[in-house]
C-alpha positions as MATLAB code, in Angstrom:
seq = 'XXXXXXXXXXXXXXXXXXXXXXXXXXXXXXXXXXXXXXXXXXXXXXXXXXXXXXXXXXXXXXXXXXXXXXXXXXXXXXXXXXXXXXXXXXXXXXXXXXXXXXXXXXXXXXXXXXXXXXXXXXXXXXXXXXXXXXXXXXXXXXXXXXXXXXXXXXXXXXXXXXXXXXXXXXXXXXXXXXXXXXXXXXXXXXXXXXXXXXXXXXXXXXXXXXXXXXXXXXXXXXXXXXXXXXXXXXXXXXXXXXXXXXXXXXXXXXXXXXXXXXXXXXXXXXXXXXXXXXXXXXXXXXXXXXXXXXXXXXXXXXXXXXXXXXXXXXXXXXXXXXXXXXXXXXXXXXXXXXXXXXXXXXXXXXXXXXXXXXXXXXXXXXXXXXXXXXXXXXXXXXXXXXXXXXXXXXXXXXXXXXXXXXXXXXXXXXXXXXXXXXXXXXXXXXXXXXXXXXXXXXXXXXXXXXXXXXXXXXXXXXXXXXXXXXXXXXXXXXXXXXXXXXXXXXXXXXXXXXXXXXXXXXXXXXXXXXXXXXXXXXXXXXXXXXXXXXXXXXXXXXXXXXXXXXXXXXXXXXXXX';
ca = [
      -8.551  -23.184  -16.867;
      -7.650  -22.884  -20.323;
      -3.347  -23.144  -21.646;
      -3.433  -19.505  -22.321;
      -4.611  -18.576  -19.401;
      -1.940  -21.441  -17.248;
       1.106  -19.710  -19.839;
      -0.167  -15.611  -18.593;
      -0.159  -17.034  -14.648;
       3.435  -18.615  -15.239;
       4.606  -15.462  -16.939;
       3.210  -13.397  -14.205;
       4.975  -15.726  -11.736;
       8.406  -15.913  -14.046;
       8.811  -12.363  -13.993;
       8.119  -11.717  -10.199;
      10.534  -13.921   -9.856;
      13.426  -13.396  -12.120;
      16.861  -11.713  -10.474;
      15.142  -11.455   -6.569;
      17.963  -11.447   -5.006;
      19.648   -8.899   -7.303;
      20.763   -6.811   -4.628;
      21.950   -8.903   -2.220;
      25.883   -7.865   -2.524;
      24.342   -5.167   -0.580;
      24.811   -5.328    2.966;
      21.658   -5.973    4.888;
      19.396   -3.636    2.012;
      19.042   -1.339   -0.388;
      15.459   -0.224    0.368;
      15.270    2.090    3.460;
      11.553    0.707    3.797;
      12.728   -3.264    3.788;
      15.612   -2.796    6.013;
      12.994   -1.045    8.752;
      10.432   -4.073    7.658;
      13.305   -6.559    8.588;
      14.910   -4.578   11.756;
      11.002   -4.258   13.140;
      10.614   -8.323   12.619;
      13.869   -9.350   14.099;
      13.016   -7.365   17.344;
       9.183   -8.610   17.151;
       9.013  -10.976   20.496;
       5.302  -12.563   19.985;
       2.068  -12.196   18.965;
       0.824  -10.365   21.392;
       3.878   -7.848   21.713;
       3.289   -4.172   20.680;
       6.254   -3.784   18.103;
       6.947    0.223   18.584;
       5.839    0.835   14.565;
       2.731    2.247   13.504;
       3.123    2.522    9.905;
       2.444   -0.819    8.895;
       0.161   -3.785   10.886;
       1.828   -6.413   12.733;
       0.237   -8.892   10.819;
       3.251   -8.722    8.325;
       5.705   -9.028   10.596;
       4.570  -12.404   11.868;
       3.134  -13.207    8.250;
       7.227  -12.950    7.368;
       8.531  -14.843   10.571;
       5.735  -17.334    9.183;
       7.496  -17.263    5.752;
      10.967  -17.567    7.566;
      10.160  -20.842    9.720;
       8.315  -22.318    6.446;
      11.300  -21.683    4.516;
      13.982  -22.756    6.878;
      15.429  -19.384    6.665;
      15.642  -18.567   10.395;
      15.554  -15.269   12.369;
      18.500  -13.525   11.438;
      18.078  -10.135    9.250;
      18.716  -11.945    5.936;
      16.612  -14.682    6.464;
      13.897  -12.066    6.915;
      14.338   -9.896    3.821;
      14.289  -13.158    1.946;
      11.508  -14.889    3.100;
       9.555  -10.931    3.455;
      10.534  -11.113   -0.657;
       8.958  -14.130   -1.273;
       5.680  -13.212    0.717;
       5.343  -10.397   -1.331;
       5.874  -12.690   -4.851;
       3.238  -14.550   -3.096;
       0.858  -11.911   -2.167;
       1.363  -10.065   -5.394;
       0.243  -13.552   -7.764;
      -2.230  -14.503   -5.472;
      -3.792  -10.586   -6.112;
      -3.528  -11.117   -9.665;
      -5.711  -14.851   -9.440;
      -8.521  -13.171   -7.229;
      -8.112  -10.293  -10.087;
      -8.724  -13.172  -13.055;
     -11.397  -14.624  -11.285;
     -13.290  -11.537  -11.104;
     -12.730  -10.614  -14.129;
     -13.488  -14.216  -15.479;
     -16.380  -14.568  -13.863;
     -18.494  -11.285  -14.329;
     -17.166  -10.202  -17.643;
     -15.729  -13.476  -19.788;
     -12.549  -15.487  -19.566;
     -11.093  -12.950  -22.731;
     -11.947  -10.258  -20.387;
      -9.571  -12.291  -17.138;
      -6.996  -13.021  -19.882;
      -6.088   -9.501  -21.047;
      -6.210   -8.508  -17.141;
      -3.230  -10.920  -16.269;
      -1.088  -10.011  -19.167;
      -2.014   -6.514  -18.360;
      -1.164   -6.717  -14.312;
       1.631   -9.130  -15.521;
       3.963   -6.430  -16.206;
       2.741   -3.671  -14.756;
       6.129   -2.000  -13.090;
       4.886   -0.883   -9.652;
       3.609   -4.341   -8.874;
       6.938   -6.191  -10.367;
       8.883   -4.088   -8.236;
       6.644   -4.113   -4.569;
       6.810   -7.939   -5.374;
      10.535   -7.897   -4.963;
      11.267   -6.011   -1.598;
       9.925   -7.017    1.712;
       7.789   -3.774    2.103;
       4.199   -4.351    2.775;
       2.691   -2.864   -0.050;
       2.006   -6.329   -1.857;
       0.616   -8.169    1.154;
      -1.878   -5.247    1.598;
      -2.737   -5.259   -1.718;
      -3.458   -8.983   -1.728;
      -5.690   -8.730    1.127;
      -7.463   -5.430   -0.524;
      -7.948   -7.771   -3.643;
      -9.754  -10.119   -1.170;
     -11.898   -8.102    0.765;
     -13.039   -6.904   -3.279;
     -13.589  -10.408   -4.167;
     -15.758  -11.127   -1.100;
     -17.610   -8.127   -1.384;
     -18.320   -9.279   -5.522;
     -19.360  -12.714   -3.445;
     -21.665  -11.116   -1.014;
     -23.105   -8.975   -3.544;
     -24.192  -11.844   -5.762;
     -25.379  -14.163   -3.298;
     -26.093  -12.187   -0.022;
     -25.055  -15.331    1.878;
     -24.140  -14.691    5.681;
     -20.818  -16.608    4.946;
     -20.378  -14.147    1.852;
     -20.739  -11.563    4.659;
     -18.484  -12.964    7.573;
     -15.374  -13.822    4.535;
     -15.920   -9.899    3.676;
     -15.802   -8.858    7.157;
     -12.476  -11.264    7.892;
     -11.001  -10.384    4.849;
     -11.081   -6.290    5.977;
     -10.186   -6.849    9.434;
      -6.626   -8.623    8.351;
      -6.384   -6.268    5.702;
      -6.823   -3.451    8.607;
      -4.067   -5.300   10.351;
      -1.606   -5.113    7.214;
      -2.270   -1.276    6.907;
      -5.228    1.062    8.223;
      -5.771    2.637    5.080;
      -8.244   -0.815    4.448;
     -10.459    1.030    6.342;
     -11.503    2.876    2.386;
     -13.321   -0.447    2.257;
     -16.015   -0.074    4.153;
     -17.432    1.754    1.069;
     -17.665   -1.475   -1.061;
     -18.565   -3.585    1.747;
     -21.959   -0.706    2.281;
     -22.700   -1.412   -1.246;
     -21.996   -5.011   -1.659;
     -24.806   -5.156    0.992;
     -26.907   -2.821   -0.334;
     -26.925   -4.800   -3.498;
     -27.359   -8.341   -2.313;
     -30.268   -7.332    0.314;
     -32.284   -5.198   -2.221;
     -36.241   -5.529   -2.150;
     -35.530   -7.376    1.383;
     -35.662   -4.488    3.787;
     -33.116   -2.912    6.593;
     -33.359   -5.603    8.488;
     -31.642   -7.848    5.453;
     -28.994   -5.213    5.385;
     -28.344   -4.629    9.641;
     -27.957   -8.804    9.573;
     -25.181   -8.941    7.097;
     -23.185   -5.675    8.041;
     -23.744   -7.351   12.102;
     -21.885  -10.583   10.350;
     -19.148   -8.463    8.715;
     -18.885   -6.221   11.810;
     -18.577   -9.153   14.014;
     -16.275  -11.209   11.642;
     -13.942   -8.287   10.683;
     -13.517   -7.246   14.354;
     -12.409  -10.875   15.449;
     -10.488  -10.991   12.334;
      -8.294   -7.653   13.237;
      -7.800   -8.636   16.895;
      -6.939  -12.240   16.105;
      -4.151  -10.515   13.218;
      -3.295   -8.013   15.609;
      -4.302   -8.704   18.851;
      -1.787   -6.006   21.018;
      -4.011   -3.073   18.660;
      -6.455   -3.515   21.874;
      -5.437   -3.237   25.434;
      -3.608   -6.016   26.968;
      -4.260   -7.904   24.177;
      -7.842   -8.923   25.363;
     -10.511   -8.965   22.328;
     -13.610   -6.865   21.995;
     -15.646   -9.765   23.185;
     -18.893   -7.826   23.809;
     -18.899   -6.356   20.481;
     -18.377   -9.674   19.026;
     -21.113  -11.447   20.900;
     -23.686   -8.507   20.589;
     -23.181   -8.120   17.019;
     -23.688  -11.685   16.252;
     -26.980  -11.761   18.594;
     -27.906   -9.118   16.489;
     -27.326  -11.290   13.261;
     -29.289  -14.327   15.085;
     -32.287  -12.383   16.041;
     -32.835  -10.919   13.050;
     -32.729  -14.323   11.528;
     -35.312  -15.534   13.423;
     -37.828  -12.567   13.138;
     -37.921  -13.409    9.138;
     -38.921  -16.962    9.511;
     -41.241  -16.164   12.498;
     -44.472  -14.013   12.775;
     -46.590  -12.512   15.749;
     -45.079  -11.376   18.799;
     -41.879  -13.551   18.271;
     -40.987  -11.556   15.113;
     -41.735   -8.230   16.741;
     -39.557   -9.334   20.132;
     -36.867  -10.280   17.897;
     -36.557   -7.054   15.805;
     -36.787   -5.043   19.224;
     -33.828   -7.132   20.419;
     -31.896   -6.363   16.901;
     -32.682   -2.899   16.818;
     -31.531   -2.218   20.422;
     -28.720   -4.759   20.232;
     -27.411   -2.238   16.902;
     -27.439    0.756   19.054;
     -25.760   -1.356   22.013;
     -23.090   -2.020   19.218;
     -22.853    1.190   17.721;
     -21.990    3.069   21.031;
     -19.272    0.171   22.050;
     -17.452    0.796   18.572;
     -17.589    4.703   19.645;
     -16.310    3.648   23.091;
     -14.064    1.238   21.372;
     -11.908    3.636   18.928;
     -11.704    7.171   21.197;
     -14.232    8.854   18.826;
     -15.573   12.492   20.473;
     -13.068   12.419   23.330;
     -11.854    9.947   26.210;
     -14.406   11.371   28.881;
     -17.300   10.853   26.354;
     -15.409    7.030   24.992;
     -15.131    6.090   28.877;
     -18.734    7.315   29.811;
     -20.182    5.303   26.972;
     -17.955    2.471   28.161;
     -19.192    2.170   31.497;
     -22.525    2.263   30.241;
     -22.526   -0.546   27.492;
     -20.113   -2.787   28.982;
     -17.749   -2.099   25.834;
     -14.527   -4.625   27.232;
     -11.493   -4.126   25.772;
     -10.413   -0.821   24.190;
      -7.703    0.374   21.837;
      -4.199    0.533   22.708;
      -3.392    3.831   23.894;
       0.059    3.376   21.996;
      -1.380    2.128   18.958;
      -4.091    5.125   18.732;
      -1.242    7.427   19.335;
       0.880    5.537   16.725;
      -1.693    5.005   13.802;
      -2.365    9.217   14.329;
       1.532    9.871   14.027;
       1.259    8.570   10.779;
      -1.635   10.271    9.442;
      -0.442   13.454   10.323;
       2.529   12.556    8.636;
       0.657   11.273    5.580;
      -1.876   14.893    5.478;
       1.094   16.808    6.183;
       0.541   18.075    9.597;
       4.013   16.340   10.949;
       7.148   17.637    9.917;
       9.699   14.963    9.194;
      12.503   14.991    7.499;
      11.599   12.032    5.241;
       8.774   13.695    3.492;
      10.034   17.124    3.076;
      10.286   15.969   -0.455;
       7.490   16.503   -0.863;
       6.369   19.960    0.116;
       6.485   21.683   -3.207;
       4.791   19.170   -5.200;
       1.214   19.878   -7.008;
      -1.987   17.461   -5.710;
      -2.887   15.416   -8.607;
      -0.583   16.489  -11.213;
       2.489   14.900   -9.305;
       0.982   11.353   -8.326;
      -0.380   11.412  -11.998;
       3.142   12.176  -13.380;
       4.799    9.906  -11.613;
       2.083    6.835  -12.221;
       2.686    7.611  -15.984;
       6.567    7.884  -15.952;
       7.473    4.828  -12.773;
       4.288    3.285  -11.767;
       1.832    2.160  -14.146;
       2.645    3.615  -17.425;
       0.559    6.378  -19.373;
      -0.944    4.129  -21.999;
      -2.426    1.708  -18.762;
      -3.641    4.599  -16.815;
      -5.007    6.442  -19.542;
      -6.894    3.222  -20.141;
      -7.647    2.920  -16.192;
      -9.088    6.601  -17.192;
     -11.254    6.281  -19.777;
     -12.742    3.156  -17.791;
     -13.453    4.762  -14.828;
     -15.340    7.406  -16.431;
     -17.051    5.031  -18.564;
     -17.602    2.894  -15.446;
     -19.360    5.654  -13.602;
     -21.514    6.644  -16.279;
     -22.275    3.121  -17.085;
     -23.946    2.791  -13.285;
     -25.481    6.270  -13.829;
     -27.697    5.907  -16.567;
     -28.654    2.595  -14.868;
     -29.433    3.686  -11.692;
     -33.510    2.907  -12.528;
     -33.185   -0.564  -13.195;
     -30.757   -1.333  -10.302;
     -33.329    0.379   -8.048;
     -35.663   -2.296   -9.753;
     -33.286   -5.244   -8.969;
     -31.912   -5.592  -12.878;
     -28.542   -6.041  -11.876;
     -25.871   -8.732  -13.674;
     -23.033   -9.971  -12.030;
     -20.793   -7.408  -14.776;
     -22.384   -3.998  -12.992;
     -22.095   -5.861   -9.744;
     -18.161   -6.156  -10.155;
     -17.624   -2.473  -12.028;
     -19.257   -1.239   -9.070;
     -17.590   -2.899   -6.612;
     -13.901   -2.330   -8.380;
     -14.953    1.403   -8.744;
     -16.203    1.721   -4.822;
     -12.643    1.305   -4.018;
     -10.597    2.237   -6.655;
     -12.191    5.930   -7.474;
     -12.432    7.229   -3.761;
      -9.417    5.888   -3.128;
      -7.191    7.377   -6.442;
      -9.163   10.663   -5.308;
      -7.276   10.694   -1.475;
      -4.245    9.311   -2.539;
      -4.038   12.137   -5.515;
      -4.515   14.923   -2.703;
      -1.990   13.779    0.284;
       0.579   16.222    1.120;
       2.824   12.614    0.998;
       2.780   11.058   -2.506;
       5.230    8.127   -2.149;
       4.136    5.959   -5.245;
       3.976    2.588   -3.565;
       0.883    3.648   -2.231;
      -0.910    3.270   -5.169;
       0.084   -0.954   -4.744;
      -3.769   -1.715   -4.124;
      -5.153   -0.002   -6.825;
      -3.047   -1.614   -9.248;
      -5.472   -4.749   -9.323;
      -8.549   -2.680   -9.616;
      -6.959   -0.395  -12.081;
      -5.730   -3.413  -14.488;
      -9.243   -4.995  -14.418;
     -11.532   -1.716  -15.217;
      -9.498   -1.158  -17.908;
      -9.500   -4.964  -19.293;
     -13.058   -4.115  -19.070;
     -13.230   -1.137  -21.216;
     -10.998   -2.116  -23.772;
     -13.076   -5.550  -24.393;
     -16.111   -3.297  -24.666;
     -15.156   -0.516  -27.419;
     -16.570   -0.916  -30.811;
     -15.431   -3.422  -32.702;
     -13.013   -1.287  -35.045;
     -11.560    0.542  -32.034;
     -11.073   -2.838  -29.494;
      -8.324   -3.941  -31.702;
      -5.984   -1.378  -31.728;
      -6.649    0.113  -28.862;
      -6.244   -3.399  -26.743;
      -2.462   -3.718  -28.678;
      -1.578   -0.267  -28.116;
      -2.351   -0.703  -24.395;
      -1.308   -4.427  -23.968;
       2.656   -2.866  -25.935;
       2.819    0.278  -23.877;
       2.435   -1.958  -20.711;
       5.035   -4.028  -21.519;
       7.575   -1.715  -22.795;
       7.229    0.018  -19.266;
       7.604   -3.350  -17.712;
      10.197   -4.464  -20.033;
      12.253   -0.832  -19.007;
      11.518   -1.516  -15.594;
      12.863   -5.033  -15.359;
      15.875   -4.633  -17.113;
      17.210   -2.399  -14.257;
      17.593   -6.045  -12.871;
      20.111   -6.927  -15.490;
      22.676   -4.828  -14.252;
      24.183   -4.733  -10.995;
      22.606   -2.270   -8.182;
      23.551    1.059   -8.527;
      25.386    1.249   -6.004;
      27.375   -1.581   -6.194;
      28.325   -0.275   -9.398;
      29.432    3.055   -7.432;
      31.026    1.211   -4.861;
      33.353   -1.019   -7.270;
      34.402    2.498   -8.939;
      35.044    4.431   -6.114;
      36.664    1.860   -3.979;
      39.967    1.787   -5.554;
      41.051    5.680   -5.930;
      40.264    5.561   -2.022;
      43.480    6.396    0.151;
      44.113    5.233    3.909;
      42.727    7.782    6.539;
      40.561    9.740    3.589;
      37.230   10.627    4.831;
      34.078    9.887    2.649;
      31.167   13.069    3.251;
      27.861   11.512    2.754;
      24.118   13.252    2.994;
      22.075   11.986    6.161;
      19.037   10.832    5.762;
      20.196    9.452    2.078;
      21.874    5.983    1.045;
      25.207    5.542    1.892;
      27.279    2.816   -0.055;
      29.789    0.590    0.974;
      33.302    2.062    0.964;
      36.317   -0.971    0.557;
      39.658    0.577   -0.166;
      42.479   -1.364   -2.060;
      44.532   -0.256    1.349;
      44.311    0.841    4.961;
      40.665    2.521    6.482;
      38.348    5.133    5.330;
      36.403    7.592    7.164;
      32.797    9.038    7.204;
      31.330   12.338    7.412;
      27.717   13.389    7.384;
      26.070   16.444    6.264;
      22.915   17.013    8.617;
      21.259   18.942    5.483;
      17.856   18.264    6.840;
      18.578   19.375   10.424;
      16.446   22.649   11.220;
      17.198   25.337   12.222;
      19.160   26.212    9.348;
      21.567   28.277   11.323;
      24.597   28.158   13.956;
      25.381   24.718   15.315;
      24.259   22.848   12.036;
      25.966   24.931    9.924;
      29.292   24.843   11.604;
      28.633   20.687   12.169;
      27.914   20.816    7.811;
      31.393   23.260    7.069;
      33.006   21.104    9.352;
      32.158   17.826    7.578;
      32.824   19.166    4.470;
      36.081   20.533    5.412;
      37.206   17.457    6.679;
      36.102   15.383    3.653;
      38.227   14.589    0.629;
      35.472   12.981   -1.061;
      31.617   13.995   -1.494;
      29.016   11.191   -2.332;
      25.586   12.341   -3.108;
      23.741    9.084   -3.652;
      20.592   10.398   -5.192;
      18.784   14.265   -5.576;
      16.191   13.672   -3.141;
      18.138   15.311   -0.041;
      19.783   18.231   -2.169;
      16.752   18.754   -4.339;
      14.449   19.209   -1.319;
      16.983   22.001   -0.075;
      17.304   24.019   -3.383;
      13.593   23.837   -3.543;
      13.543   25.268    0.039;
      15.377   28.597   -0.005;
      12.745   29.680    2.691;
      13.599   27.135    5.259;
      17.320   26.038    4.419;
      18.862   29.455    3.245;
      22.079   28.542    4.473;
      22.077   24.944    3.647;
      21.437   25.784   -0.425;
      24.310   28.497   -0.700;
      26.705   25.851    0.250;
      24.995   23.146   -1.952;
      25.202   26.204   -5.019;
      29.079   26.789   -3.819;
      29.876   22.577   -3.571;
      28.107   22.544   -7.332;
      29.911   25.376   -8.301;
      33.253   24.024   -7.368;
      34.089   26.694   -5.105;
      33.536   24.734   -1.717;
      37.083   23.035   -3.149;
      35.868   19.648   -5.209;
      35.766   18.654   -8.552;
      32.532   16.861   -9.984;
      33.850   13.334  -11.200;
      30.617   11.871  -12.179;
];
């Protein structure tokens, strides 16, 4: 590994880990998302026990308690948002090293170079690697999975395969939305098995399958019922693996005894994994079940949870957390924000222009990769683009748009366009490299200097504090940030303002002109609760005329700041 490469990784590392604990004269957190991440991992009891949160795998609870007992941190809620923080610095440079040697490997070290300074400051990495959400750990684990597929797809090894298939079932157990890579696994074996038959391509996906399900259950073992692993599956998929390998170096009746066994050992497989996940219906799962011997199935509770928070994500659940987003446009509003706080516009233009390029690239190809003229450059652009195109395409059209969903394409996104830029004509790779390489690290550079200054609220806290009086009360939104209140003298109160209680009539409304009534101060700690209710005349009528009249000043306050 060259200096300049050794000087990118240590700036990579340097800015991750400048002003972590920034926030810290916050009590417990400042990110609603890291406080439930650290109250969810200081009631988990054991490996085995179902934690009562579906929105993330269990996996990074214990991969933080890990971090915690490591560290010397212990089990108290602090110890856990610091050691979650430094998993996530982990996770987020150990994504950007699988990213380099991808990138190094399949397209030239000055390719891998201009990824890390790229991903270096990229500002929706540099800020998921400072909180103890789980949005870097899944995104190192996505990065994996990539780089095993880019392995199998070379080499077609069966170890190439079982690493793929481990890597996806941990990542499955950090967040289900791994399950997107099932498309570059297909076509990682697709490519490394081509000219070699189906029987090439049913061993390796039976090594993945068998791998990745051990791999999720031994992550996440309480996902099943009881805890008890999907032993049959296992074993069945890996006879299928072991038969096939002995029909290809046998002939005669052997061979044609072995492929029978395969073939029916698939099928055998194929129902269990219906039986296994609930697909069609629990009479038709428990039927299949009794048949095929399928073991252990799904937690009920886990099945239930993991759908909760799809709906949510489609838009099917109503919560008050997402209402946020009901008025937003698909596309246009994940691409606005991934230009303004995510990614920047010059980097995701460039992400663009590569993916298009990318996919045409393959396209006009598509002869000679039939006829096995593949190098390991298309192997990795098609690989990166398996996952990151399908992927930008779902996460573009979800009724839910938070941005740190877009973590794991981050990687993928800083290497295809490292990949165009070092392939433009000569008199365009120049300044269209700088121009890229500068707008990335202005947005960076913006994004990190909100760590020079002290949190926000903090700053709020220290200015409101002292005009406080003993007995006021202190109205704040719920379901928004609060801020700590410490008076030069005596007590405060609190207030809330249910804004996002429905119905918008009777009982909430007197509970709201109550609260407000009784308040001598009004502390509105961001626009997202207010905003949603101005945009949402239709379902909070009531609720907006009295944000309008506490704008207005007629409600009886003055707007200090």
């Amino acid at each position: 590994m060259r200096k300049r490469t050794l000087l990118l990784f240590l700036l990579a590392f340097v800015l991750r880990l400048l002003l972590q604990g920034w926030d810290f004269g916050i009590t417990t957190s400042s990110h609603p998302d890291e406080r439930q991440v650290g109250f969810v991992t200081e009631r988990a009891e054991g490996w085995f026990a179902d934690p009562d949160f579906y929105a993330y795998g269990s996996l990074h609870f214990q991969a933080i308690r890990l971090t915690a007992t490591v560290l010397g941190l212990g089990d108290n809620l602090r110890g856990l948002l610091v050691s979650g923080r430094a998993l996530s610095l982990a996770a987020s440079m150990l994504a950007i090293v699988l990213g380099w040697l991808i990138a190094s490997r399949a397209w030239g070290r000055r390719t891998g170079d201009l990824f890390v300074l790229l991903a270096a400051w990229v500002p929706l990495d540099l800020q998921q690697s400072h909180y103890t959400t789980v949005e870097a750990h899944h995104a190192a684990w996505v990065i994996a999975a990539l780089a095993a597929c880019f392995w199998l797809a070379r080499s077609g090894r069966p170890l190439a395969a079982a690493a793929t298939g481990a890597a996806i079932g941990a990542s499955l157990a950090v967040k289900v939305a791994s399950l997107a890579l099932g498309l570059p696994l297909v076509l990682a074996v697709l490519l490394a098995v081509q000219g070699r038959g189906v029987l090439a391509a049913l061993r390796l996906l039976a090594i993945a399958g068998a791998t990745g399900l051990a791999s999720f259950w031994l992550c996440q073992p309480w996902a099943f019922a009881n805890g008890r692993p999907p032993y049959i599956v296992i074993l069945i998929a890996a006879l299928v693996a072991v038969a096939i390998t002995v029909a290809e170096n046998k002939t005669g009746r052997l061979r044609t005894a072995m492929i029978w066994v395969a073939i029916f050992g698939a099928a055998i497989a194929a129902l269990q994994l219906v039986a296994l996940v609930g697909l069609f219906g629990e009479a038709v799962s428990a039927r299949l079940g009794s048949v095929v011997l399928a073991g252990a199935g799904l937690n009920p509770s886990y099945v239930e949870g993991v759908g909760r928070e799809i709906a949510m994500v489609v838009g099917r659940a109503d919560l008050a957390y997402v209402r946020i987003y009901a008025h937003t446009l698909p596309v246009l509003y994940p691409l606005r924000e991934l230009a303004i706080w995510g990614w920047g516009a010059l980097l995701l233009l460039a992400t663009f222009a590569g993916s298009a390029a990318g996919c045409w690239w393959i396209a006009r190809r598509w002869h000679r990769w039939f006829g096995g003229h593949r190098t390991d450059s298309s192997i990795a652009l098609a690989i990166i683009l398996a996952w990151l195109v399908p992927m930008a395409l779902r996460l573009s059209t979800l009724q839910v748009k938070f941005l740190r969903y877009w973590e794991p394409l981050v990687v993928p996104a800083a290497l295809i366009a490292s990949w165009w830029l070092m392939r433009l004509p000569r008199k365009f790779r120049r300044p269209a490299t700088a121009a890229v390489v500068a707008g990335t690290v202005l947005w960076g550079l913006a994004y990190s200097w909100a760590f020079i200054e002290p949190h926000p609220h903090r700053t709020a806290s220290e200015w409101i504090s002292p005009m406080l009086g003993d007995e006021q009360v202190v109205a704040f939104e719920h379901w928004d940030e609060h801020i700590d209140l410490r008076p030069a003298r005596g007590v405060v109160q609190r207030a809330e303002l249910p804004s996002y209680e429905l119905p918008d009539e009777g009982r909430k409304i007197e509970l709201w002109t109550s609260a407000l009534a009784s308040a001598d101060w009004v502390v509105l700690t961001s626009n997202r609760v207010f905003r949603t209710v101005l945009a949402s005349p239709e379902r909070f009528p009531q609720t907006a005329r009295l944000y309008r009249l506490l704008f207005s000043g007629e409600a009886g306050f003055e707007i200090l700041t």
